[in-house]
Short mmCIF file of C-alpha atoms and ligand atoms in Angstrom, two decimals:
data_model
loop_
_atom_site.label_atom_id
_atom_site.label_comp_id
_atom_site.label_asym_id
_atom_site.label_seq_id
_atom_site.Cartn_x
_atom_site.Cartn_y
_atom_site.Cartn_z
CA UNK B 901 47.70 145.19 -13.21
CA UNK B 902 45.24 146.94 -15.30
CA UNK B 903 42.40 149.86 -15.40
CA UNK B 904 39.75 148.41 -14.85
CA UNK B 905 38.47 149.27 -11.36
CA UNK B 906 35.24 150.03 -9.63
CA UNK B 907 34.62 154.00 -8.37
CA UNK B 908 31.47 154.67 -6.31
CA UNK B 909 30.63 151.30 -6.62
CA UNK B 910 30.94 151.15 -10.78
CA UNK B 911 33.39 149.14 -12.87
CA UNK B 912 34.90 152.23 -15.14
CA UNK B 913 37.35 151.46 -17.98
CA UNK B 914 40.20 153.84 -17.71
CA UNK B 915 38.27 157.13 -17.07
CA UNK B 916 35.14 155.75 -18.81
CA UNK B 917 32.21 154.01 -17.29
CA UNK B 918 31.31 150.43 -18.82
CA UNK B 919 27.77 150.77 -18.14
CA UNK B 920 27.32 154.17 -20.23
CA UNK B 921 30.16 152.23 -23.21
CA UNK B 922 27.65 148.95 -22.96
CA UNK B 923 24.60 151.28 -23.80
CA UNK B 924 25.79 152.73 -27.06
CA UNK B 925 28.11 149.72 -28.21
CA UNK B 926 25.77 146.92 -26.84
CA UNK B 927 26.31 143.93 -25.44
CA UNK B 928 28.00 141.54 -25.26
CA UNK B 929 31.13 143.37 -26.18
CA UNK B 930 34.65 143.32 -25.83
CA UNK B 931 36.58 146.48 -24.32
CA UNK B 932 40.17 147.14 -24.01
CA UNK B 933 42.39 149.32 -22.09
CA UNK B 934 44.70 151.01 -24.64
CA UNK B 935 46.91 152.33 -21.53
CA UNK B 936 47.17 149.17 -20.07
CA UNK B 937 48.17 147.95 -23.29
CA UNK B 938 51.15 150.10 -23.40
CA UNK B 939 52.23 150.15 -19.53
CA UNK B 940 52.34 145.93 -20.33
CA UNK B 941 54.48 146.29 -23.41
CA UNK B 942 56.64 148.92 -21.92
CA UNK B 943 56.86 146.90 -18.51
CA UNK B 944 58.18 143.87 -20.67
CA UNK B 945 60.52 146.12 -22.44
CA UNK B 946 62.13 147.59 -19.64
CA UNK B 947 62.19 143.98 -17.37
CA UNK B 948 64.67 142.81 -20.82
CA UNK B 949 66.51 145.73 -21.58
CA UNK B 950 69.87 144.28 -20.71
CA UNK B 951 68.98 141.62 -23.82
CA UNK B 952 67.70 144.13 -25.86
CA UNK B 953 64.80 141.88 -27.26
CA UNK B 954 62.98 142.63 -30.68
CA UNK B 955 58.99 142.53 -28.50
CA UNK B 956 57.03 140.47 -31.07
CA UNK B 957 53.72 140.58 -29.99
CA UNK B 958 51.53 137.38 -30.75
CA UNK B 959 48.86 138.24 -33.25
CA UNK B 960 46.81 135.31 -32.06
CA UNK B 961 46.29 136.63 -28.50
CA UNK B 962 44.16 139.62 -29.64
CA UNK B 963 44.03 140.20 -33.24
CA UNK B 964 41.96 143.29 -33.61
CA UNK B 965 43.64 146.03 -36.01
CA UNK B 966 43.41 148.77 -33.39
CA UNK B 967 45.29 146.62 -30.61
CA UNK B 968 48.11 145.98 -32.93
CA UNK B 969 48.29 149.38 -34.04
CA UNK B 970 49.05 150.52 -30.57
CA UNK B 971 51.63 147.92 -30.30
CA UNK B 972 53.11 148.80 -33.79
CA UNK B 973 53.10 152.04 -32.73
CA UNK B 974 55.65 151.49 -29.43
CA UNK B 975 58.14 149.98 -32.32
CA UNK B 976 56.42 146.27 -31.62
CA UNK B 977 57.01 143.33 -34.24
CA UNK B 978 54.80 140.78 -34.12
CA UNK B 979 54.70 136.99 -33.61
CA UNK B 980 52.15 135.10 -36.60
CA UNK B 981 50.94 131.90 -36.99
CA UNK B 982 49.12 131.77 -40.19
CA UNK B 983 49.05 134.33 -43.36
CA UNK B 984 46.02 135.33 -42.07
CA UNK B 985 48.10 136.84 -39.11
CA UNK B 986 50.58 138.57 -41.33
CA UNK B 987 48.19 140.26 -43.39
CA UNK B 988 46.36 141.48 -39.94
CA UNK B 989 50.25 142.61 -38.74
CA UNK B 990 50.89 144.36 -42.32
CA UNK B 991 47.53 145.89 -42.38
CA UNK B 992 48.16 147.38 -38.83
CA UNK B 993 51.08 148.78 -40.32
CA UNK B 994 54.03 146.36 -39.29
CA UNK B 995 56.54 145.61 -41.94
CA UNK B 996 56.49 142.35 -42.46
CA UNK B 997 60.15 142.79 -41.83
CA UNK B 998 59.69 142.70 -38.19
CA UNK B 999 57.37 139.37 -38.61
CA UNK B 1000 58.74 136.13 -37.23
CA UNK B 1001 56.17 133.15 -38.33
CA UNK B 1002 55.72 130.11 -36.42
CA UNK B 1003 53.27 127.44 -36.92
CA UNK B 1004 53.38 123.12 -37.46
CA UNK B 1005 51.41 123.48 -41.01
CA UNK B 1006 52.11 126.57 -42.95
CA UNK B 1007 50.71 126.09 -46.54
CA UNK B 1008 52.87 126.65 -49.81
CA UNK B 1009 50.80 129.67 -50.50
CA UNK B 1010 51.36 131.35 -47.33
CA UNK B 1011 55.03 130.22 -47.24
CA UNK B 1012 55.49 132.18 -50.98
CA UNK B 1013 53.23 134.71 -49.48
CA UNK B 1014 55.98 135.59 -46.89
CA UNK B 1015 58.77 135.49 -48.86
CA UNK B 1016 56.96 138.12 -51.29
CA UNK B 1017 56.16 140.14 -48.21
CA UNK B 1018 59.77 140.06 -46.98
CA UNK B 1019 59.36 137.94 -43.56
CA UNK B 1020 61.69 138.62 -40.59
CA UNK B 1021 62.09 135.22 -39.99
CA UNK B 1022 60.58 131.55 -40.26
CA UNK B 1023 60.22 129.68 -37.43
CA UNK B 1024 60.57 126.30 -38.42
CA UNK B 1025 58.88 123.58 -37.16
CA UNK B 1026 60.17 120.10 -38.71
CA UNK B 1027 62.60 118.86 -41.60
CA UNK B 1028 59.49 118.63 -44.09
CA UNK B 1029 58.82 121.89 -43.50
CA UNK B 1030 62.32 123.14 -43.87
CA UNK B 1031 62.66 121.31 -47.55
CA UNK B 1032 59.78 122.91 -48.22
CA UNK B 1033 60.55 126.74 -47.52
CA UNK B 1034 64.38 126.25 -49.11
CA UNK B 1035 62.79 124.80 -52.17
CA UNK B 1036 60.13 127.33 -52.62
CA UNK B 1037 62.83 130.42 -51.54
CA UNK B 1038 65.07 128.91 -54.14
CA UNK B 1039 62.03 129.12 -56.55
CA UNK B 1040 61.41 132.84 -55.88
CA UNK B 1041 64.98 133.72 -56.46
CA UNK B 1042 65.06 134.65 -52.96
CA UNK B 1043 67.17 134.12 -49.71
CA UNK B 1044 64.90 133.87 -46.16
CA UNK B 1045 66.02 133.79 -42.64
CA UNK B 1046 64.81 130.49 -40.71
CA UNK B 1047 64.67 129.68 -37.26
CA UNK B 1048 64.26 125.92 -36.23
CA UNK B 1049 61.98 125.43 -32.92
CA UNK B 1050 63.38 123.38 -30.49
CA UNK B 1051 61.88 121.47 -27.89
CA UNK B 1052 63.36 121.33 -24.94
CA UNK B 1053 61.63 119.03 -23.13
CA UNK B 1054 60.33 121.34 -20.41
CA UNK B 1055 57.26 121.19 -18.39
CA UNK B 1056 55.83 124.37 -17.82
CA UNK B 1057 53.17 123.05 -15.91
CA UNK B 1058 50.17 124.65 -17.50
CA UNK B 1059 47.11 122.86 -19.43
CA UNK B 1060 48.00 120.15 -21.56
CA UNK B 1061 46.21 121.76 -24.71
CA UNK B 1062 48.34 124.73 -24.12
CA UNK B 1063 51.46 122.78 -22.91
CA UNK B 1064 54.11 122.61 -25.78
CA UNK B 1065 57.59 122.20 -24.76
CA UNK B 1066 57.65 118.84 -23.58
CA UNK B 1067 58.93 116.01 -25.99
CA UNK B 1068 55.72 114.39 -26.71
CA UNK B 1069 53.91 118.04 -28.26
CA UNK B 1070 53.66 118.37 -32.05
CA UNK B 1071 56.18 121.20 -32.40
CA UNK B 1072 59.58 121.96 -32.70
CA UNK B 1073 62.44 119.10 -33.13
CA UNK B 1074 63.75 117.93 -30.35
CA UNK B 1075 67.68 118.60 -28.91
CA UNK B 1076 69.16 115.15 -30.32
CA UNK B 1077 67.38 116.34 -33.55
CA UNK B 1078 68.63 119.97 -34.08
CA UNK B 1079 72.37 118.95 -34.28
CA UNK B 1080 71.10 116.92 -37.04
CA UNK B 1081 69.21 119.53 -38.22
CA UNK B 1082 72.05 122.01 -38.89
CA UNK B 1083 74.05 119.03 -39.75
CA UNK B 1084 71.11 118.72 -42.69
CA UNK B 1085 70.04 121.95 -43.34
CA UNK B 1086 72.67 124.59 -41.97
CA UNK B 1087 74.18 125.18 -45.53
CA UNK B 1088 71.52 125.75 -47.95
CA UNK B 1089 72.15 129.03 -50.26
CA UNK B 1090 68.10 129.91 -49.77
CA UNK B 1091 66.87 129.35 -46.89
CA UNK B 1092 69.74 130.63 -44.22
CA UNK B 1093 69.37 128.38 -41.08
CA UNK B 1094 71.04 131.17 -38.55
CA UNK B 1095 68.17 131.15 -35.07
CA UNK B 1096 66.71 128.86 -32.64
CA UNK B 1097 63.06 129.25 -31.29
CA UNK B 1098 61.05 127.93 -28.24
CA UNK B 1099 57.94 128.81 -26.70
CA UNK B 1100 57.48 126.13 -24.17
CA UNK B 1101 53.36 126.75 -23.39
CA UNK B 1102 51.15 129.01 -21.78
CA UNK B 1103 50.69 130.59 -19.54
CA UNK B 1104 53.44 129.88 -17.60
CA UNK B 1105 52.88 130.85 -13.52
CA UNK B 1106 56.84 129.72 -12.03
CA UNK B 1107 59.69 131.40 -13.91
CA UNK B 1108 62.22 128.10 -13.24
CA UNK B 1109 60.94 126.32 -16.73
CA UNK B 1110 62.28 129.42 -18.50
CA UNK B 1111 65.59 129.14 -16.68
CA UNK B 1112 66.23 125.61 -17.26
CA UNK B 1113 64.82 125.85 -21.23
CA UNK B 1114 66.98 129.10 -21.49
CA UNK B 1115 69.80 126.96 -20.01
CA UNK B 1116 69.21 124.25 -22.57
CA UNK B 1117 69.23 126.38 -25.42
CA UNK B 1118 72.64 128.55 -24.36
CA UNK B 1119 74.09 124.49 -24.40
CA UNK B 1120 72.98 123.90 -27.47
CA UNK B 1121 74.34 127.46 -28.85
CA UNK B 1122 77.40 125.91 -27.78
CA UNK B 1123 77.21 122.52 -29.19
CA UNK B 1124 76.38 124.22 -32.33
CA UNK B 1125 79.46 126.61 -32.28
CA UNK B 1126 81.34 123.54 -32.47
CA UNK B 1127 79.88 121.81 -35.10
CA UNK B 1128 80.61 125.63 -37.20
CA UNK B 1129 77.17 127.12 -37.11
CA UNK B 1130 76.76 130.62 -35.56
CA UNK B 1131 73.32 130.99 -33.98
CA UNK B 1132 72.58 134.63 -34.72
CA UNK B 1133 68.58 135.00 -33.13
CA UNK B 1134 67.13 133.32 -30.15
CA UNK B 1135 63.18 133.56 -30.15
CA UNK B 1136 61.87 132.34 -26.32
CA UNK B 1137 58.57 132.63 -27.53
CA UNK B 1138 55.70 133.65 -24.99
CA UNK B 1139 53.46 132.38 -22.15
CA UNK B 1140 54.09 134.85 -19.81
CA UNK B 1141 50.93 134.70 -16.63
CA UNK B 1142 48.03 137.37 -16.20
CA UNK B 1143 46.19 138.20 -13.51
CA UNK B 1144 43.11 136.11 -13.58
CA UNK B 1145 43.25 136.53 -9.71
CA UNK B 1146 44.62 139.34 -7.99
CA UNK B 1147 48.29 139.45 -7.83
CA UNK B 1148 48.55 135.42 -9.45
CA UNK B 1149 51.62 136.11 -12.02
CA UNK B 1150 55.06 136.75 -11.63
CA UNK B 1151 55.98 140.35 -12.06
CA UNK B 1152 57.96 140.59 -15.69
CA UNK B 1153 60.96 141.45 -14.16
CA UNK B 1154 60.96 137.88 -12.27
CA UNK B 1155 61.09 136.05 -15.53
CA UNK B 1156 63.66 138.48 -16.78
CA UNK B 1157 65.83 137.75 -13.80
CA UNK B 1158 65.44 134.03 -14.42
CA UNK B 1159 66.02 134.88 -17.82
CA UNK B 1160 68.93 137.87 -18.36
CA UNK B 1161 72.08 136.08 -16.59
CA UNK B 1162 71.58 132.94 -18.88
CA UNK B 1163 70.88 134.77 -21.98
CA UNK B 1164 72.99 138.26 -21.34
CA UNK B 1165 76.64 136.60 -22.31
CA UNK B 1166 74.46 135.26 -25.53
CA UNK B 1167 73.79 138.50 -26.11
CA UNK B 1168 76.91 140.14 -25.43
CA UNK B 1169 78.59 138.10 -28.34
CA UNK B 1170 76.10 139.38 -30.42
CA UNK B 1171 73.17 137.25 -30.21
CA UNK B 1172 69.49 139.10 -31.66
CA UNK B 1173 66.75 138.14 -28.52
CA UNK B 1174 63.17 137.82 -29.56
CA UNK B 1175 60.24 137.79 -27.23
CA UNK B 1176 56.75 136.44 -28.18
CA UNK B 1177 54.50 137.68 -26.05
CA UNK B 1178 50.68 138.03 -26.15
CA UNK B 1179 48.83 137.46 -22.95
CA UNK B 1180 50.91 139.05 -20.41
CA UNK B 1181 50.33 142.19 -22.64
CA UNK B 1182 46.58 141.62 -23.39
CA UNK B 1183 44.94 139.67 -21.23
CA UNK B 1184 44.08 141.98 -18.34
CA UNK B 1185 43.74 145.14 -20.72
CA UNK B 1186 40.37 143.58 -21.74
CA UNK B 1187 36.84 142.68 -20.45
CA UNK B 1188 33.66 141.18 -21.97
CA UNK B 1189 30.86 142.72 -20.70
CA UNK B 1190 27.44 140.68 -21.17
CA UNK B 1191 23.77 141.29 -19.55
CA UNK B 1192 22.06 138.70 -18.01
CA UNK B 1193 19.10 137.95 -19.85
CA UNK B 1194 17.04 136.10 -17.26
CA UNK B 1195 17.99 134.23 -13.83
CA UNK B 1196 16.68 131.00 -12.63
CA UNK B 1197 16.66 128.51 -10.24
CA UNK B 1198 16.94 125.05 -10.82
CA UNK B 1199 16.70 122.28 -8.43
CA UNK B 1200 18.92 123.69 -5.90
CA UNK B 1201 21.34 125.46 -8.71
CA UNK B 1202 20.99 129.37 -9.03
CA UNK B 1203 22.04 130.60 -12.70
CA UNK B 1204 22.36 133.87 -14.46
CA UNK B 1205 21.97 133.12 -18.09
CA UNK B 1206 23.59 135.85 -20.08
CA UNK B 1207 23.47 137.04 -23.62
CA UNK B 1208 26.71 135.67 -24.54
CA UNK B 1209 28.65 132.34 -23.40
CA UNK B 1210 31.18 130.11 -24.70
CA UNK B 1211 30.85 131.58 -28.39
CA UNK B 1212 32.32 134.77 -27.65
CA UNK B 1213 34.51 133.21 -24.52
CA UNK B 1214 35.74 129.65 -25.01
CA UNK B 1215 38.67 129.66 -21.93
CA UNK B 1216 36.09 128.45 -19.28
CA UNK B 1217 34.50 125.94 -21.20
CA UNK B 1218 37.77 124.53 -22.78
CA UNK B 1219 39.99 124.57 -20.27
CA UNK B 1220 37.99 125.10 -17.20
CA UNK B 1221 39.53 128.33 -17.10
CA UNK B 1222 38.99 130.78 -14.24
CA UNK B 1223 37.71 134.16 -15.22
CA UNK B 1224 36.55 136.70 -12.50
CA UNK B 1225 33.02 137.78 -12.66
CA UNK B 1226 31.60 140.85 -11.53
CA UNK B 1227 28.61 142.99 -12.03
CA UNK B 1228 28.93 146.04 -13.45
CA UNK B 1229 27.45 148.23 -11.55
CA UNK B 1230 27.20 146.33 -7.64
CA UNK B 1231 27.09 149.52 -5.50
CA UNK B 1232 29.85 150.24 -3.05
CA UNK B 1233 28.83 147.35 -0.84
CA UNK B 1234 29.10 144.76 -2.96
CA UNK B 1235 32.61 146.34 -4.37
CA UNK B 1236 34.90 143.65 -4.44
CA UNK B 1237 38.71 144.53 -2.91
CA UNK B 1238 40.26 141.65 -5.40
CA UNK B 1239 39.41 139.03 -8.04
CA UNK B 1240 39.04 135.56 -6.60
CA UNK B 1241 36.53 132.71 -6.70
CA UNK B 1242 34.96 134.23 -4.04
CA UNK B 1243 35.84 137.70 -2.94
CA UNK B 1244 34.70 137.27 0.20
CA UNK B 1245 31.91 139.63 0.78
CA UNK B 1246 28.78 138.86 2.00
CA UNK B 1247 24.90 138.90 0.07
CA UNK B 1248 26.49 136.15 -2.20
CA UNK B 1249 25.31 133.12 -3.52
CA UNK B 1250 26.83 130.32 -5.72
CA UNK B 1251 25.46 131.03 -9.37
CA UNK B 1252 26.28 129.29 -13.06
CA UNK B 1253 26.97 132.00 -15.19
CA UNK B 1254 25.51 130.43 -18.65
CA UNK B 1255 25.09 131.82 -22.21
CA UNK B 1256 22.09 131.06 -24.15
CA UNK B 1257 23.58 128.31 -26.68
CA UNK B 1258 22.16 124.58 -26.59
CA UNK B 1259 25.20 123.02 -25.13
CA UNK B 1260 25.56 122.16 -21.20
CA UNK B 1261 29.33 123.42 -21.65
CA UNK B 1262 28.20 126.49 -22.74
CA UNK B 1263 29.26 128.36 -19.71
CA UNK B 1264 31.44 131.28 -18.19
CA UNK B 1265 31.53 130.34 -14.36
CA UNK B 1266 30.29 127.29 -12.38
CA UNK B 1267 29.59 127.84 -8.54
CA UNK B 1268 30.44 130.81 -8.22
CA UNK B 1269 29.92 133.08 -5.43
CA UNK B 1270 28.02 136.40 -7.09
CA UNK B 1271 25.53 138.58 -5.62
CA UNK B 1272 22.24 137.10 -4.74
CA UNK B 1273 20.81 140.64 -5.77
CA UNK B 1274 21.82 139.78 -9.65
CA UNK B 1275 18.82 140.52 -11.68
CA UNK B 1276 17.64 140.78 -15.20
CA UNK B 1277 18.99 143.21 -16.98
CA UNK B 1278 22.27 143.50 -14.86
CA UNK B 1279 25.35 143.91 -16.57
CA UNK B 1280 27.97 141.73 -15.94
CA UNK B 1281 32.33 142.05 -16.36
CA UNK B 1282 34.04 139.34 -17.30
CA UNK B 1283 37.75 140.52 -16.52
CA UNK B 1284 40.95 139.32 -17.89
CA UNK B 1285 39.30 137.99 -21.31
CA UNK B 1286 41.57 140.48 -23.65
CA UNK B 1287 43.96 137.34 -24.91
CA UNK B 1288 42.05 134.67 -26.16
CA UNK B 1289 38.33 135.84 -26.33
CA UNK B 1290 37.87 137.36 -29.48
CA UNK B 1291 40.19 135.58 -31.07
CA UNK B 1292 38.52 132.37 -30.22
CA UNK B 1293 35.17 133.19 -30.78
CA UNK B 1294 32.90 131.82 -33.09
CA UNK B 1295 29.91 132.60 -34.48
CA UNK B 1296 28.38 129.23 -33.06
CA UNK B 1297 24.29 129.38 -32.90
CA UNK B 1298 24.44 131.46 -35.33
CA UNK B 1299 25.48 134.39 -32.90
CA UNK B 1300 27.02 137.61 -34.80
CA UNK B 1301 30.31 138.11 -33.13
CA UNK B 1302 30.56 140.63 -30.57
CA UNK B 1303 31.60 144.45 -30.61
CA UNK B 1304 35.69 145.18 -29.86
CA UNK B 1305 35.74 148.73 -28.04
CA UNK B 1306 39.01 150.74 -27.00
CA UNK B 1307 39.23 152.84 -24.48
CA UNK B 1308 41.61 155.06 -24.11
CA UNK B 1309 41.16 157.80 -20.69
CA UNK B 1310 37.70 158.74 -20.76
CA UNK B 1311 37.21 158.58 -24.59
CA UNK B 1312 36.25 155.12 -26.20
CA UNK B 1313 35.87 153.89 -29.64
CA UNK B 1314 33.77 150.93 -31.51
CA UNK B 1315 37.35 149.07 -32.82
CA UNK B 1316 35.04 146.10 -34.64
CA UNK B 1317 31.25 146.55 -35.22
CA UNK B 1318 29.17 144.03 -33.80
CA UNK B 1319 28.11 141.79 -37.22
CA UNK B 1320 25.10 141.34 -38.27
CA UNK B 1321 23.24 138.80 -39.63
CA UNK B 1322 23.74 139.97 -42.99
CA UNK B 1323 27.83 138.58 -42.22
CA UNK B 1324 26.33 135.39 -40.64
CA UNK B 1325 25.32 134.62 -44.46
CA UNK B 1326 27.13 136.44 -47.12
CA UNK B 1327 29.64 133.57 -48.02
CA UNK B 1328 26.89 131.44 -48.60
CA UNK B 1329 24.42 133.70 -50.68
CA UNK B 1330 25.11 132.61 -54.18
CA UNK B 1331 26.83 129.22 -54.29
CA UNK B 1332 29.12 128.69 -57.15
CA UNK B 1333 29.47 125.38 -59.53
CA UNK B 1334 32.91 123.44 -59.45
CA UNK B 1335 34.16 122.73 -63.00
CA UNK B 1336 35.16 119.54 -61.40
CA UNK B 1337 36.84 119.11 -65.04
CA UNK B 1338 39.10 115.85 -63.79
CA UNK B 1339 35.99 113.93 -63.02
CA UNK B 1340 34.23 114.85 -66.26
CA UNK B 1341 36.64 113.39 -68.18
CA UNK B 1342 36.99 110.63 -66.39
CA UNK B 1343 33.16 110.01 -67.64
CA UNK B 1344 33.19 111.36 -71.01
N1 LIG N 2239 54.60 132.09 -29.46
C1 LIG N 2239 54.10 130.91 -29.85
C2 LIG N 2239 54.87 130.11 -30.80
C3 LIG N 2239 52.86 130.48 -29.37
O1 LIG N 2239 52.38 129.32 -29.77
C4 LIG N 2239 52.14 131.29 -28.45
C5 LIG N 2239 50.85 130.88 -27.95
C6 LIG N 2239 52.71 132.52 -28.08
C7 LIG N 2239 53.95 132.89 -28.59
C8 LIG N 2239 52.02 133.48 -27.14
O2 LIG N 2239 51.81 132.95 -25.88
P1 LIG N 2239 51.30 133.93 -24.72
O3 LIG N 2239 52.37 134.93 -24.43
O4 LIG N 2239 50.05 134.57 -25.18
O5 LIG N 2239 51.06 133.03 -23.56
N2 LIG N 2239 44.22 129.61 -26.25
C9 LIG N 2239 45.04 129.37 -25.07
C10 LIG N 2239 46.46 129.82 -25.25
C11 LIG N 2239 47.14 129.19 -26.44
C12 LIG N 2239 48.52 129.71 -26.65
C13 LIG N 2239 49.01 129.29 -27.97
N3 LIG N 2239 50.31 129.77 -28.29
C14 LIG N 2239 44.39 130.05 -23.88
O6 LIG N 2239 43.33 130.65 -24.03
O7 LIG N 2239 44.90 129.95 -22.78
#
C-alpha cells in the first residue's frame, strides 16, 4: 500500500502533484510519502503487539535524516550497520540507547565509538569479533549488551546477494556453534552475552522461513536454558516484502501469525522481541522520478534514455530487480489500474528504460511495455524505490546525487539538496602529504 496514485490521469504524491514537486526540486529526485511511512510502521506495530517488539528500523534501507526522524518520532529504534549509521540514528535524534548494531566487520573505532555512545545492543557476528568488543568494553571500564547472530540455516528464497540465513553466508555462527559460543563467551564481566539475532535475507515473499527460523531459535532458547544461560532479547531481524507489483507481499499480520504463537510463550517468560525492519516500511513510501532526455530506436529496440539510471537506482541493474515504471503524467487513458510488467492497457510498446552512464547495465527496465506516446521531456515514476535507492547510489560518472523530497498531504519539502559539483570535488581540492615517518627511517 502506499500514496502514490494517479488522479485525472496524474501520479500525485499524497495530496501533491509530482509533476509541479519535479519542477521546483528537479530531476531526478527522490520523493517520499511521510504518511505512508507511518501507516507502515504503525501497521507492523500493531500486526506484533502480542510480542511487544522494540521496531528498530534499518538505517540502511533509507538513511535520510528526515525519514528517520519520522520514525524516531513514533518511538522507533533503529537497526545500524556501520558508525556511520549510528551517527545518522543519533543525529535524527535516537538515543543510541535504542541502537542495536549488526554488521560482519565493525572496526575498533566504531566498536569504542558505541560503547561511548551507550549502544542498545551488539549484534555479534563471530568469536573474533566477540574477543574483540569484551576486550575493548573491558578497556573503557564499561559493561555492553551483546547479541550473537545465529544462522539458522534457512532459505528464504530471495536473491543470493541478499540471501543470508543459509549456512554457507558470511554472517552469524551457526546452531552447533552458538552452544559453544555461550559455552566460550557467556560469562565475561564486560561484554554480557544475554540475546540471539537473525535476519535470514531479504526480502522475504512466503512467511514459512520465518516460522521454521523462529522455531529454531525458541529450540535453541531451550538448549541454552539448560546449559544456564538466560536469553533475555531475540532480534528476527528484517526482510519483510513490498509491493513492487500490486498486491505481491504478505500483509504484516501474515508474518506475525507465522511469527506470534512461536515467539508469544518466549515472550511471556519475559523475553525483549526486536524487529529490524526497513523495506516493508520504506520501500513503497518512495519514488524516483527522472525525465527522459531523448528516445530512440535502435535496430528493432525502442529506448527512453533518462537523466538518471543505475547511479541513483542500482536494484535493476544488480539484481535484475523489477521496478514499475510509469509516466508521470499519462492522461486518464493510459492510467494504469495496477503495477505489473505490463499493465495491460493498450498504445504500449516494449521500451529499455536507460540512464545516460557508459555502461550497457546501466538500466532501470528492459522490455518493458510503456506508452508508445513517451516523448522527450516526459517525466517518468519509478515506484517502490524508497529502500535501497538512495542509499545505494553513487555518484558514478561523476553524477551529483539526486534531490530527497518529503511529502507530507499536499505540502512537500527538499529533505537533501541535490549536490553539486562543487561536492563531486571538495575531498580532493587540496591533497595533503603523508609523514610516512616509518619509511623515512627506514632510509635515513
Ligand atoms: N537487519 C539486518 C541485519 C540486515 O542485514 C537487513 C538488510 C535488515 C535488517 C533489513 O532488511 P529489510 O527489512 O529492509 O528487508 N540492497 C538489497 C537489500 C539488502 C538487505 C541487506 N540487509 C536490495 O536492494 O534488495
Amino acid at each position: 500500500m502506499d500514496l502514490f496514485s494517479y488522479r485525472n490521469g496524474e501520479l500525485y504524491a499524497e495530496d501533491a502533484r509530482v509533476a509541479a514537486i519535479a519542477a521546483e526540486a528537479g530531476t531526478p529526485c527522490f520523493i517520499y510519502s511521510r504518511q505512508t511511512i507511518e501507516a507502515h510502521y504503525d501497521r507492523l506495530v500493531a500486526a506484533f503487539a502480542p510480542i511487544d517488539p522494540l521496531v528498530c528500523y534499518s538505517v540502511k534501507s533509507c538513511a535520510n535524516l528526515s525519514v528517520l526522524r519520522v520514525l524516531a518520532e513514533r518511538g522507533a529504534g533503529m537497526d545500524v550497520v556501520s558508525g556511520g549509521e549510528l551517527f545518522r540514528a543519533r543525529e535524527a535524534g535516537v538515543s543510541a540507547a535504542k541502537c542495536v548494531y549488526a554488521g560482519v566487520g565493525k572496526t575498533d573505532a566504531e566498536i569504542v565509538g558505541a560503547i561511548r555512545a551507550g549502544l542498545g545492543l551488539f549484534n555479534c557476528e563471530s568469536e573474533e569479533e566477540f574477543e574483540n568488543i569484551a576486550r575493548l568494553a573491558a578497556a573503557e571500564r564499561a559493561t555492553v549488551r551483546v547479541a550473537l547472530r545465529i544462522n539458522p540455516d534457512v532459505d528464504p528464497k530471495t536473491h543470493r546477494y541478499t540471501s543470508t540465513g543459509k549456512k554457507e553466508t558470511k554472517f552469524g555462527v551457526d546452531l552447533e556453534r552458538a552452544r559453544r559460543f555461550f559455552a566460550n563467551y557467556g560469562r565475561d564481566p564486560h561484554a554480557r552475552l544475554e540475546g540471539l539475532h537473525l535476519h535470514i535475507g531479504s526480502p522475504i515473499y512466503t512467511v514459512d522461513p520465518y516460522r521454521e527460523a523462529m522455531a529454531k531459535t525458541a529450540a535453541l532458547v531451550e538448549d541454552l536454558a539448560r546449559d544456564g544461560f538466560a536469553i533475555r532479547s531475540i532480534d528476527l531481524g528484517g526482510g519483510f516484502g513490498a509491493d513492487y507489483e500490486s498486491a505481491q507481499s504478505p500483509a504484516l499480520v501474515d508474518y506475525a501469525a507465522a511469527i506470534i504463537p512461536i515467539a508469544k510463550p518466549l515472550h511471556d517468560r519475559g523475553v525483549r522481541f526486536i524487529l529490524e525492519p526497513g523495506r516493508t516500511i520504506v520501500a513503497n513510501a518512495g519514488i524516483l522520478v527522472t525525465k527522459v532526455l531523448y528516445t530512440k530506436t535502435s535496430g528493432d529496440k525502442r529506448f527512453a534514455i533518462c537523466d538518471t539510471g543505475m547511479n541513483a537506482l542500482l536494484r535493476p541493474s544488480h539484481y535484475g530487480s523489477f521496478h514499475f515504471i510509469w509516466p508521470v503524467a499519462p492522461g486518464v487513458a493510459l492510467t494504469p489500474a495496477r503495477r505489473a510488467p505490463d499493465p495491460g492497457l493498450a498504445g504500449t510498446v516494449p521500451q529499455d528504460v536507460v540512464g545516460p552512464l557508459c555502461e550497457t547495465g546501466d538500466f532501470l527496465a528492459l522490455d518493458r511495455a510503456l506508452p508508445d506516446s513517451i516523448a522527450r521531456g516526459d517525466l517518468l515514476a519509478v515506484f517502490t524505490a524508497g529502500a535501497y535507492g538512495m542509499s545505494m547510489a553513487s555518484r558514478y560518472n561523476s553524477s551529483p546525487l539526486p534531490a530527497e523530497v518529503l511529502v507530507s498531504g499536499a505540502t512537500a519539502e527538499v529533505v537533501r539538496e541535490r549536490e553539486d559539483y562543487a561536492a563531486l570535488v571538495e575531498h580532493e581540492r587540496a591533497p595533503r602529504a603523508l609523514a610516512l615517518e616509518a619509511a623515512q627511517e627506514v632510509h635515513a
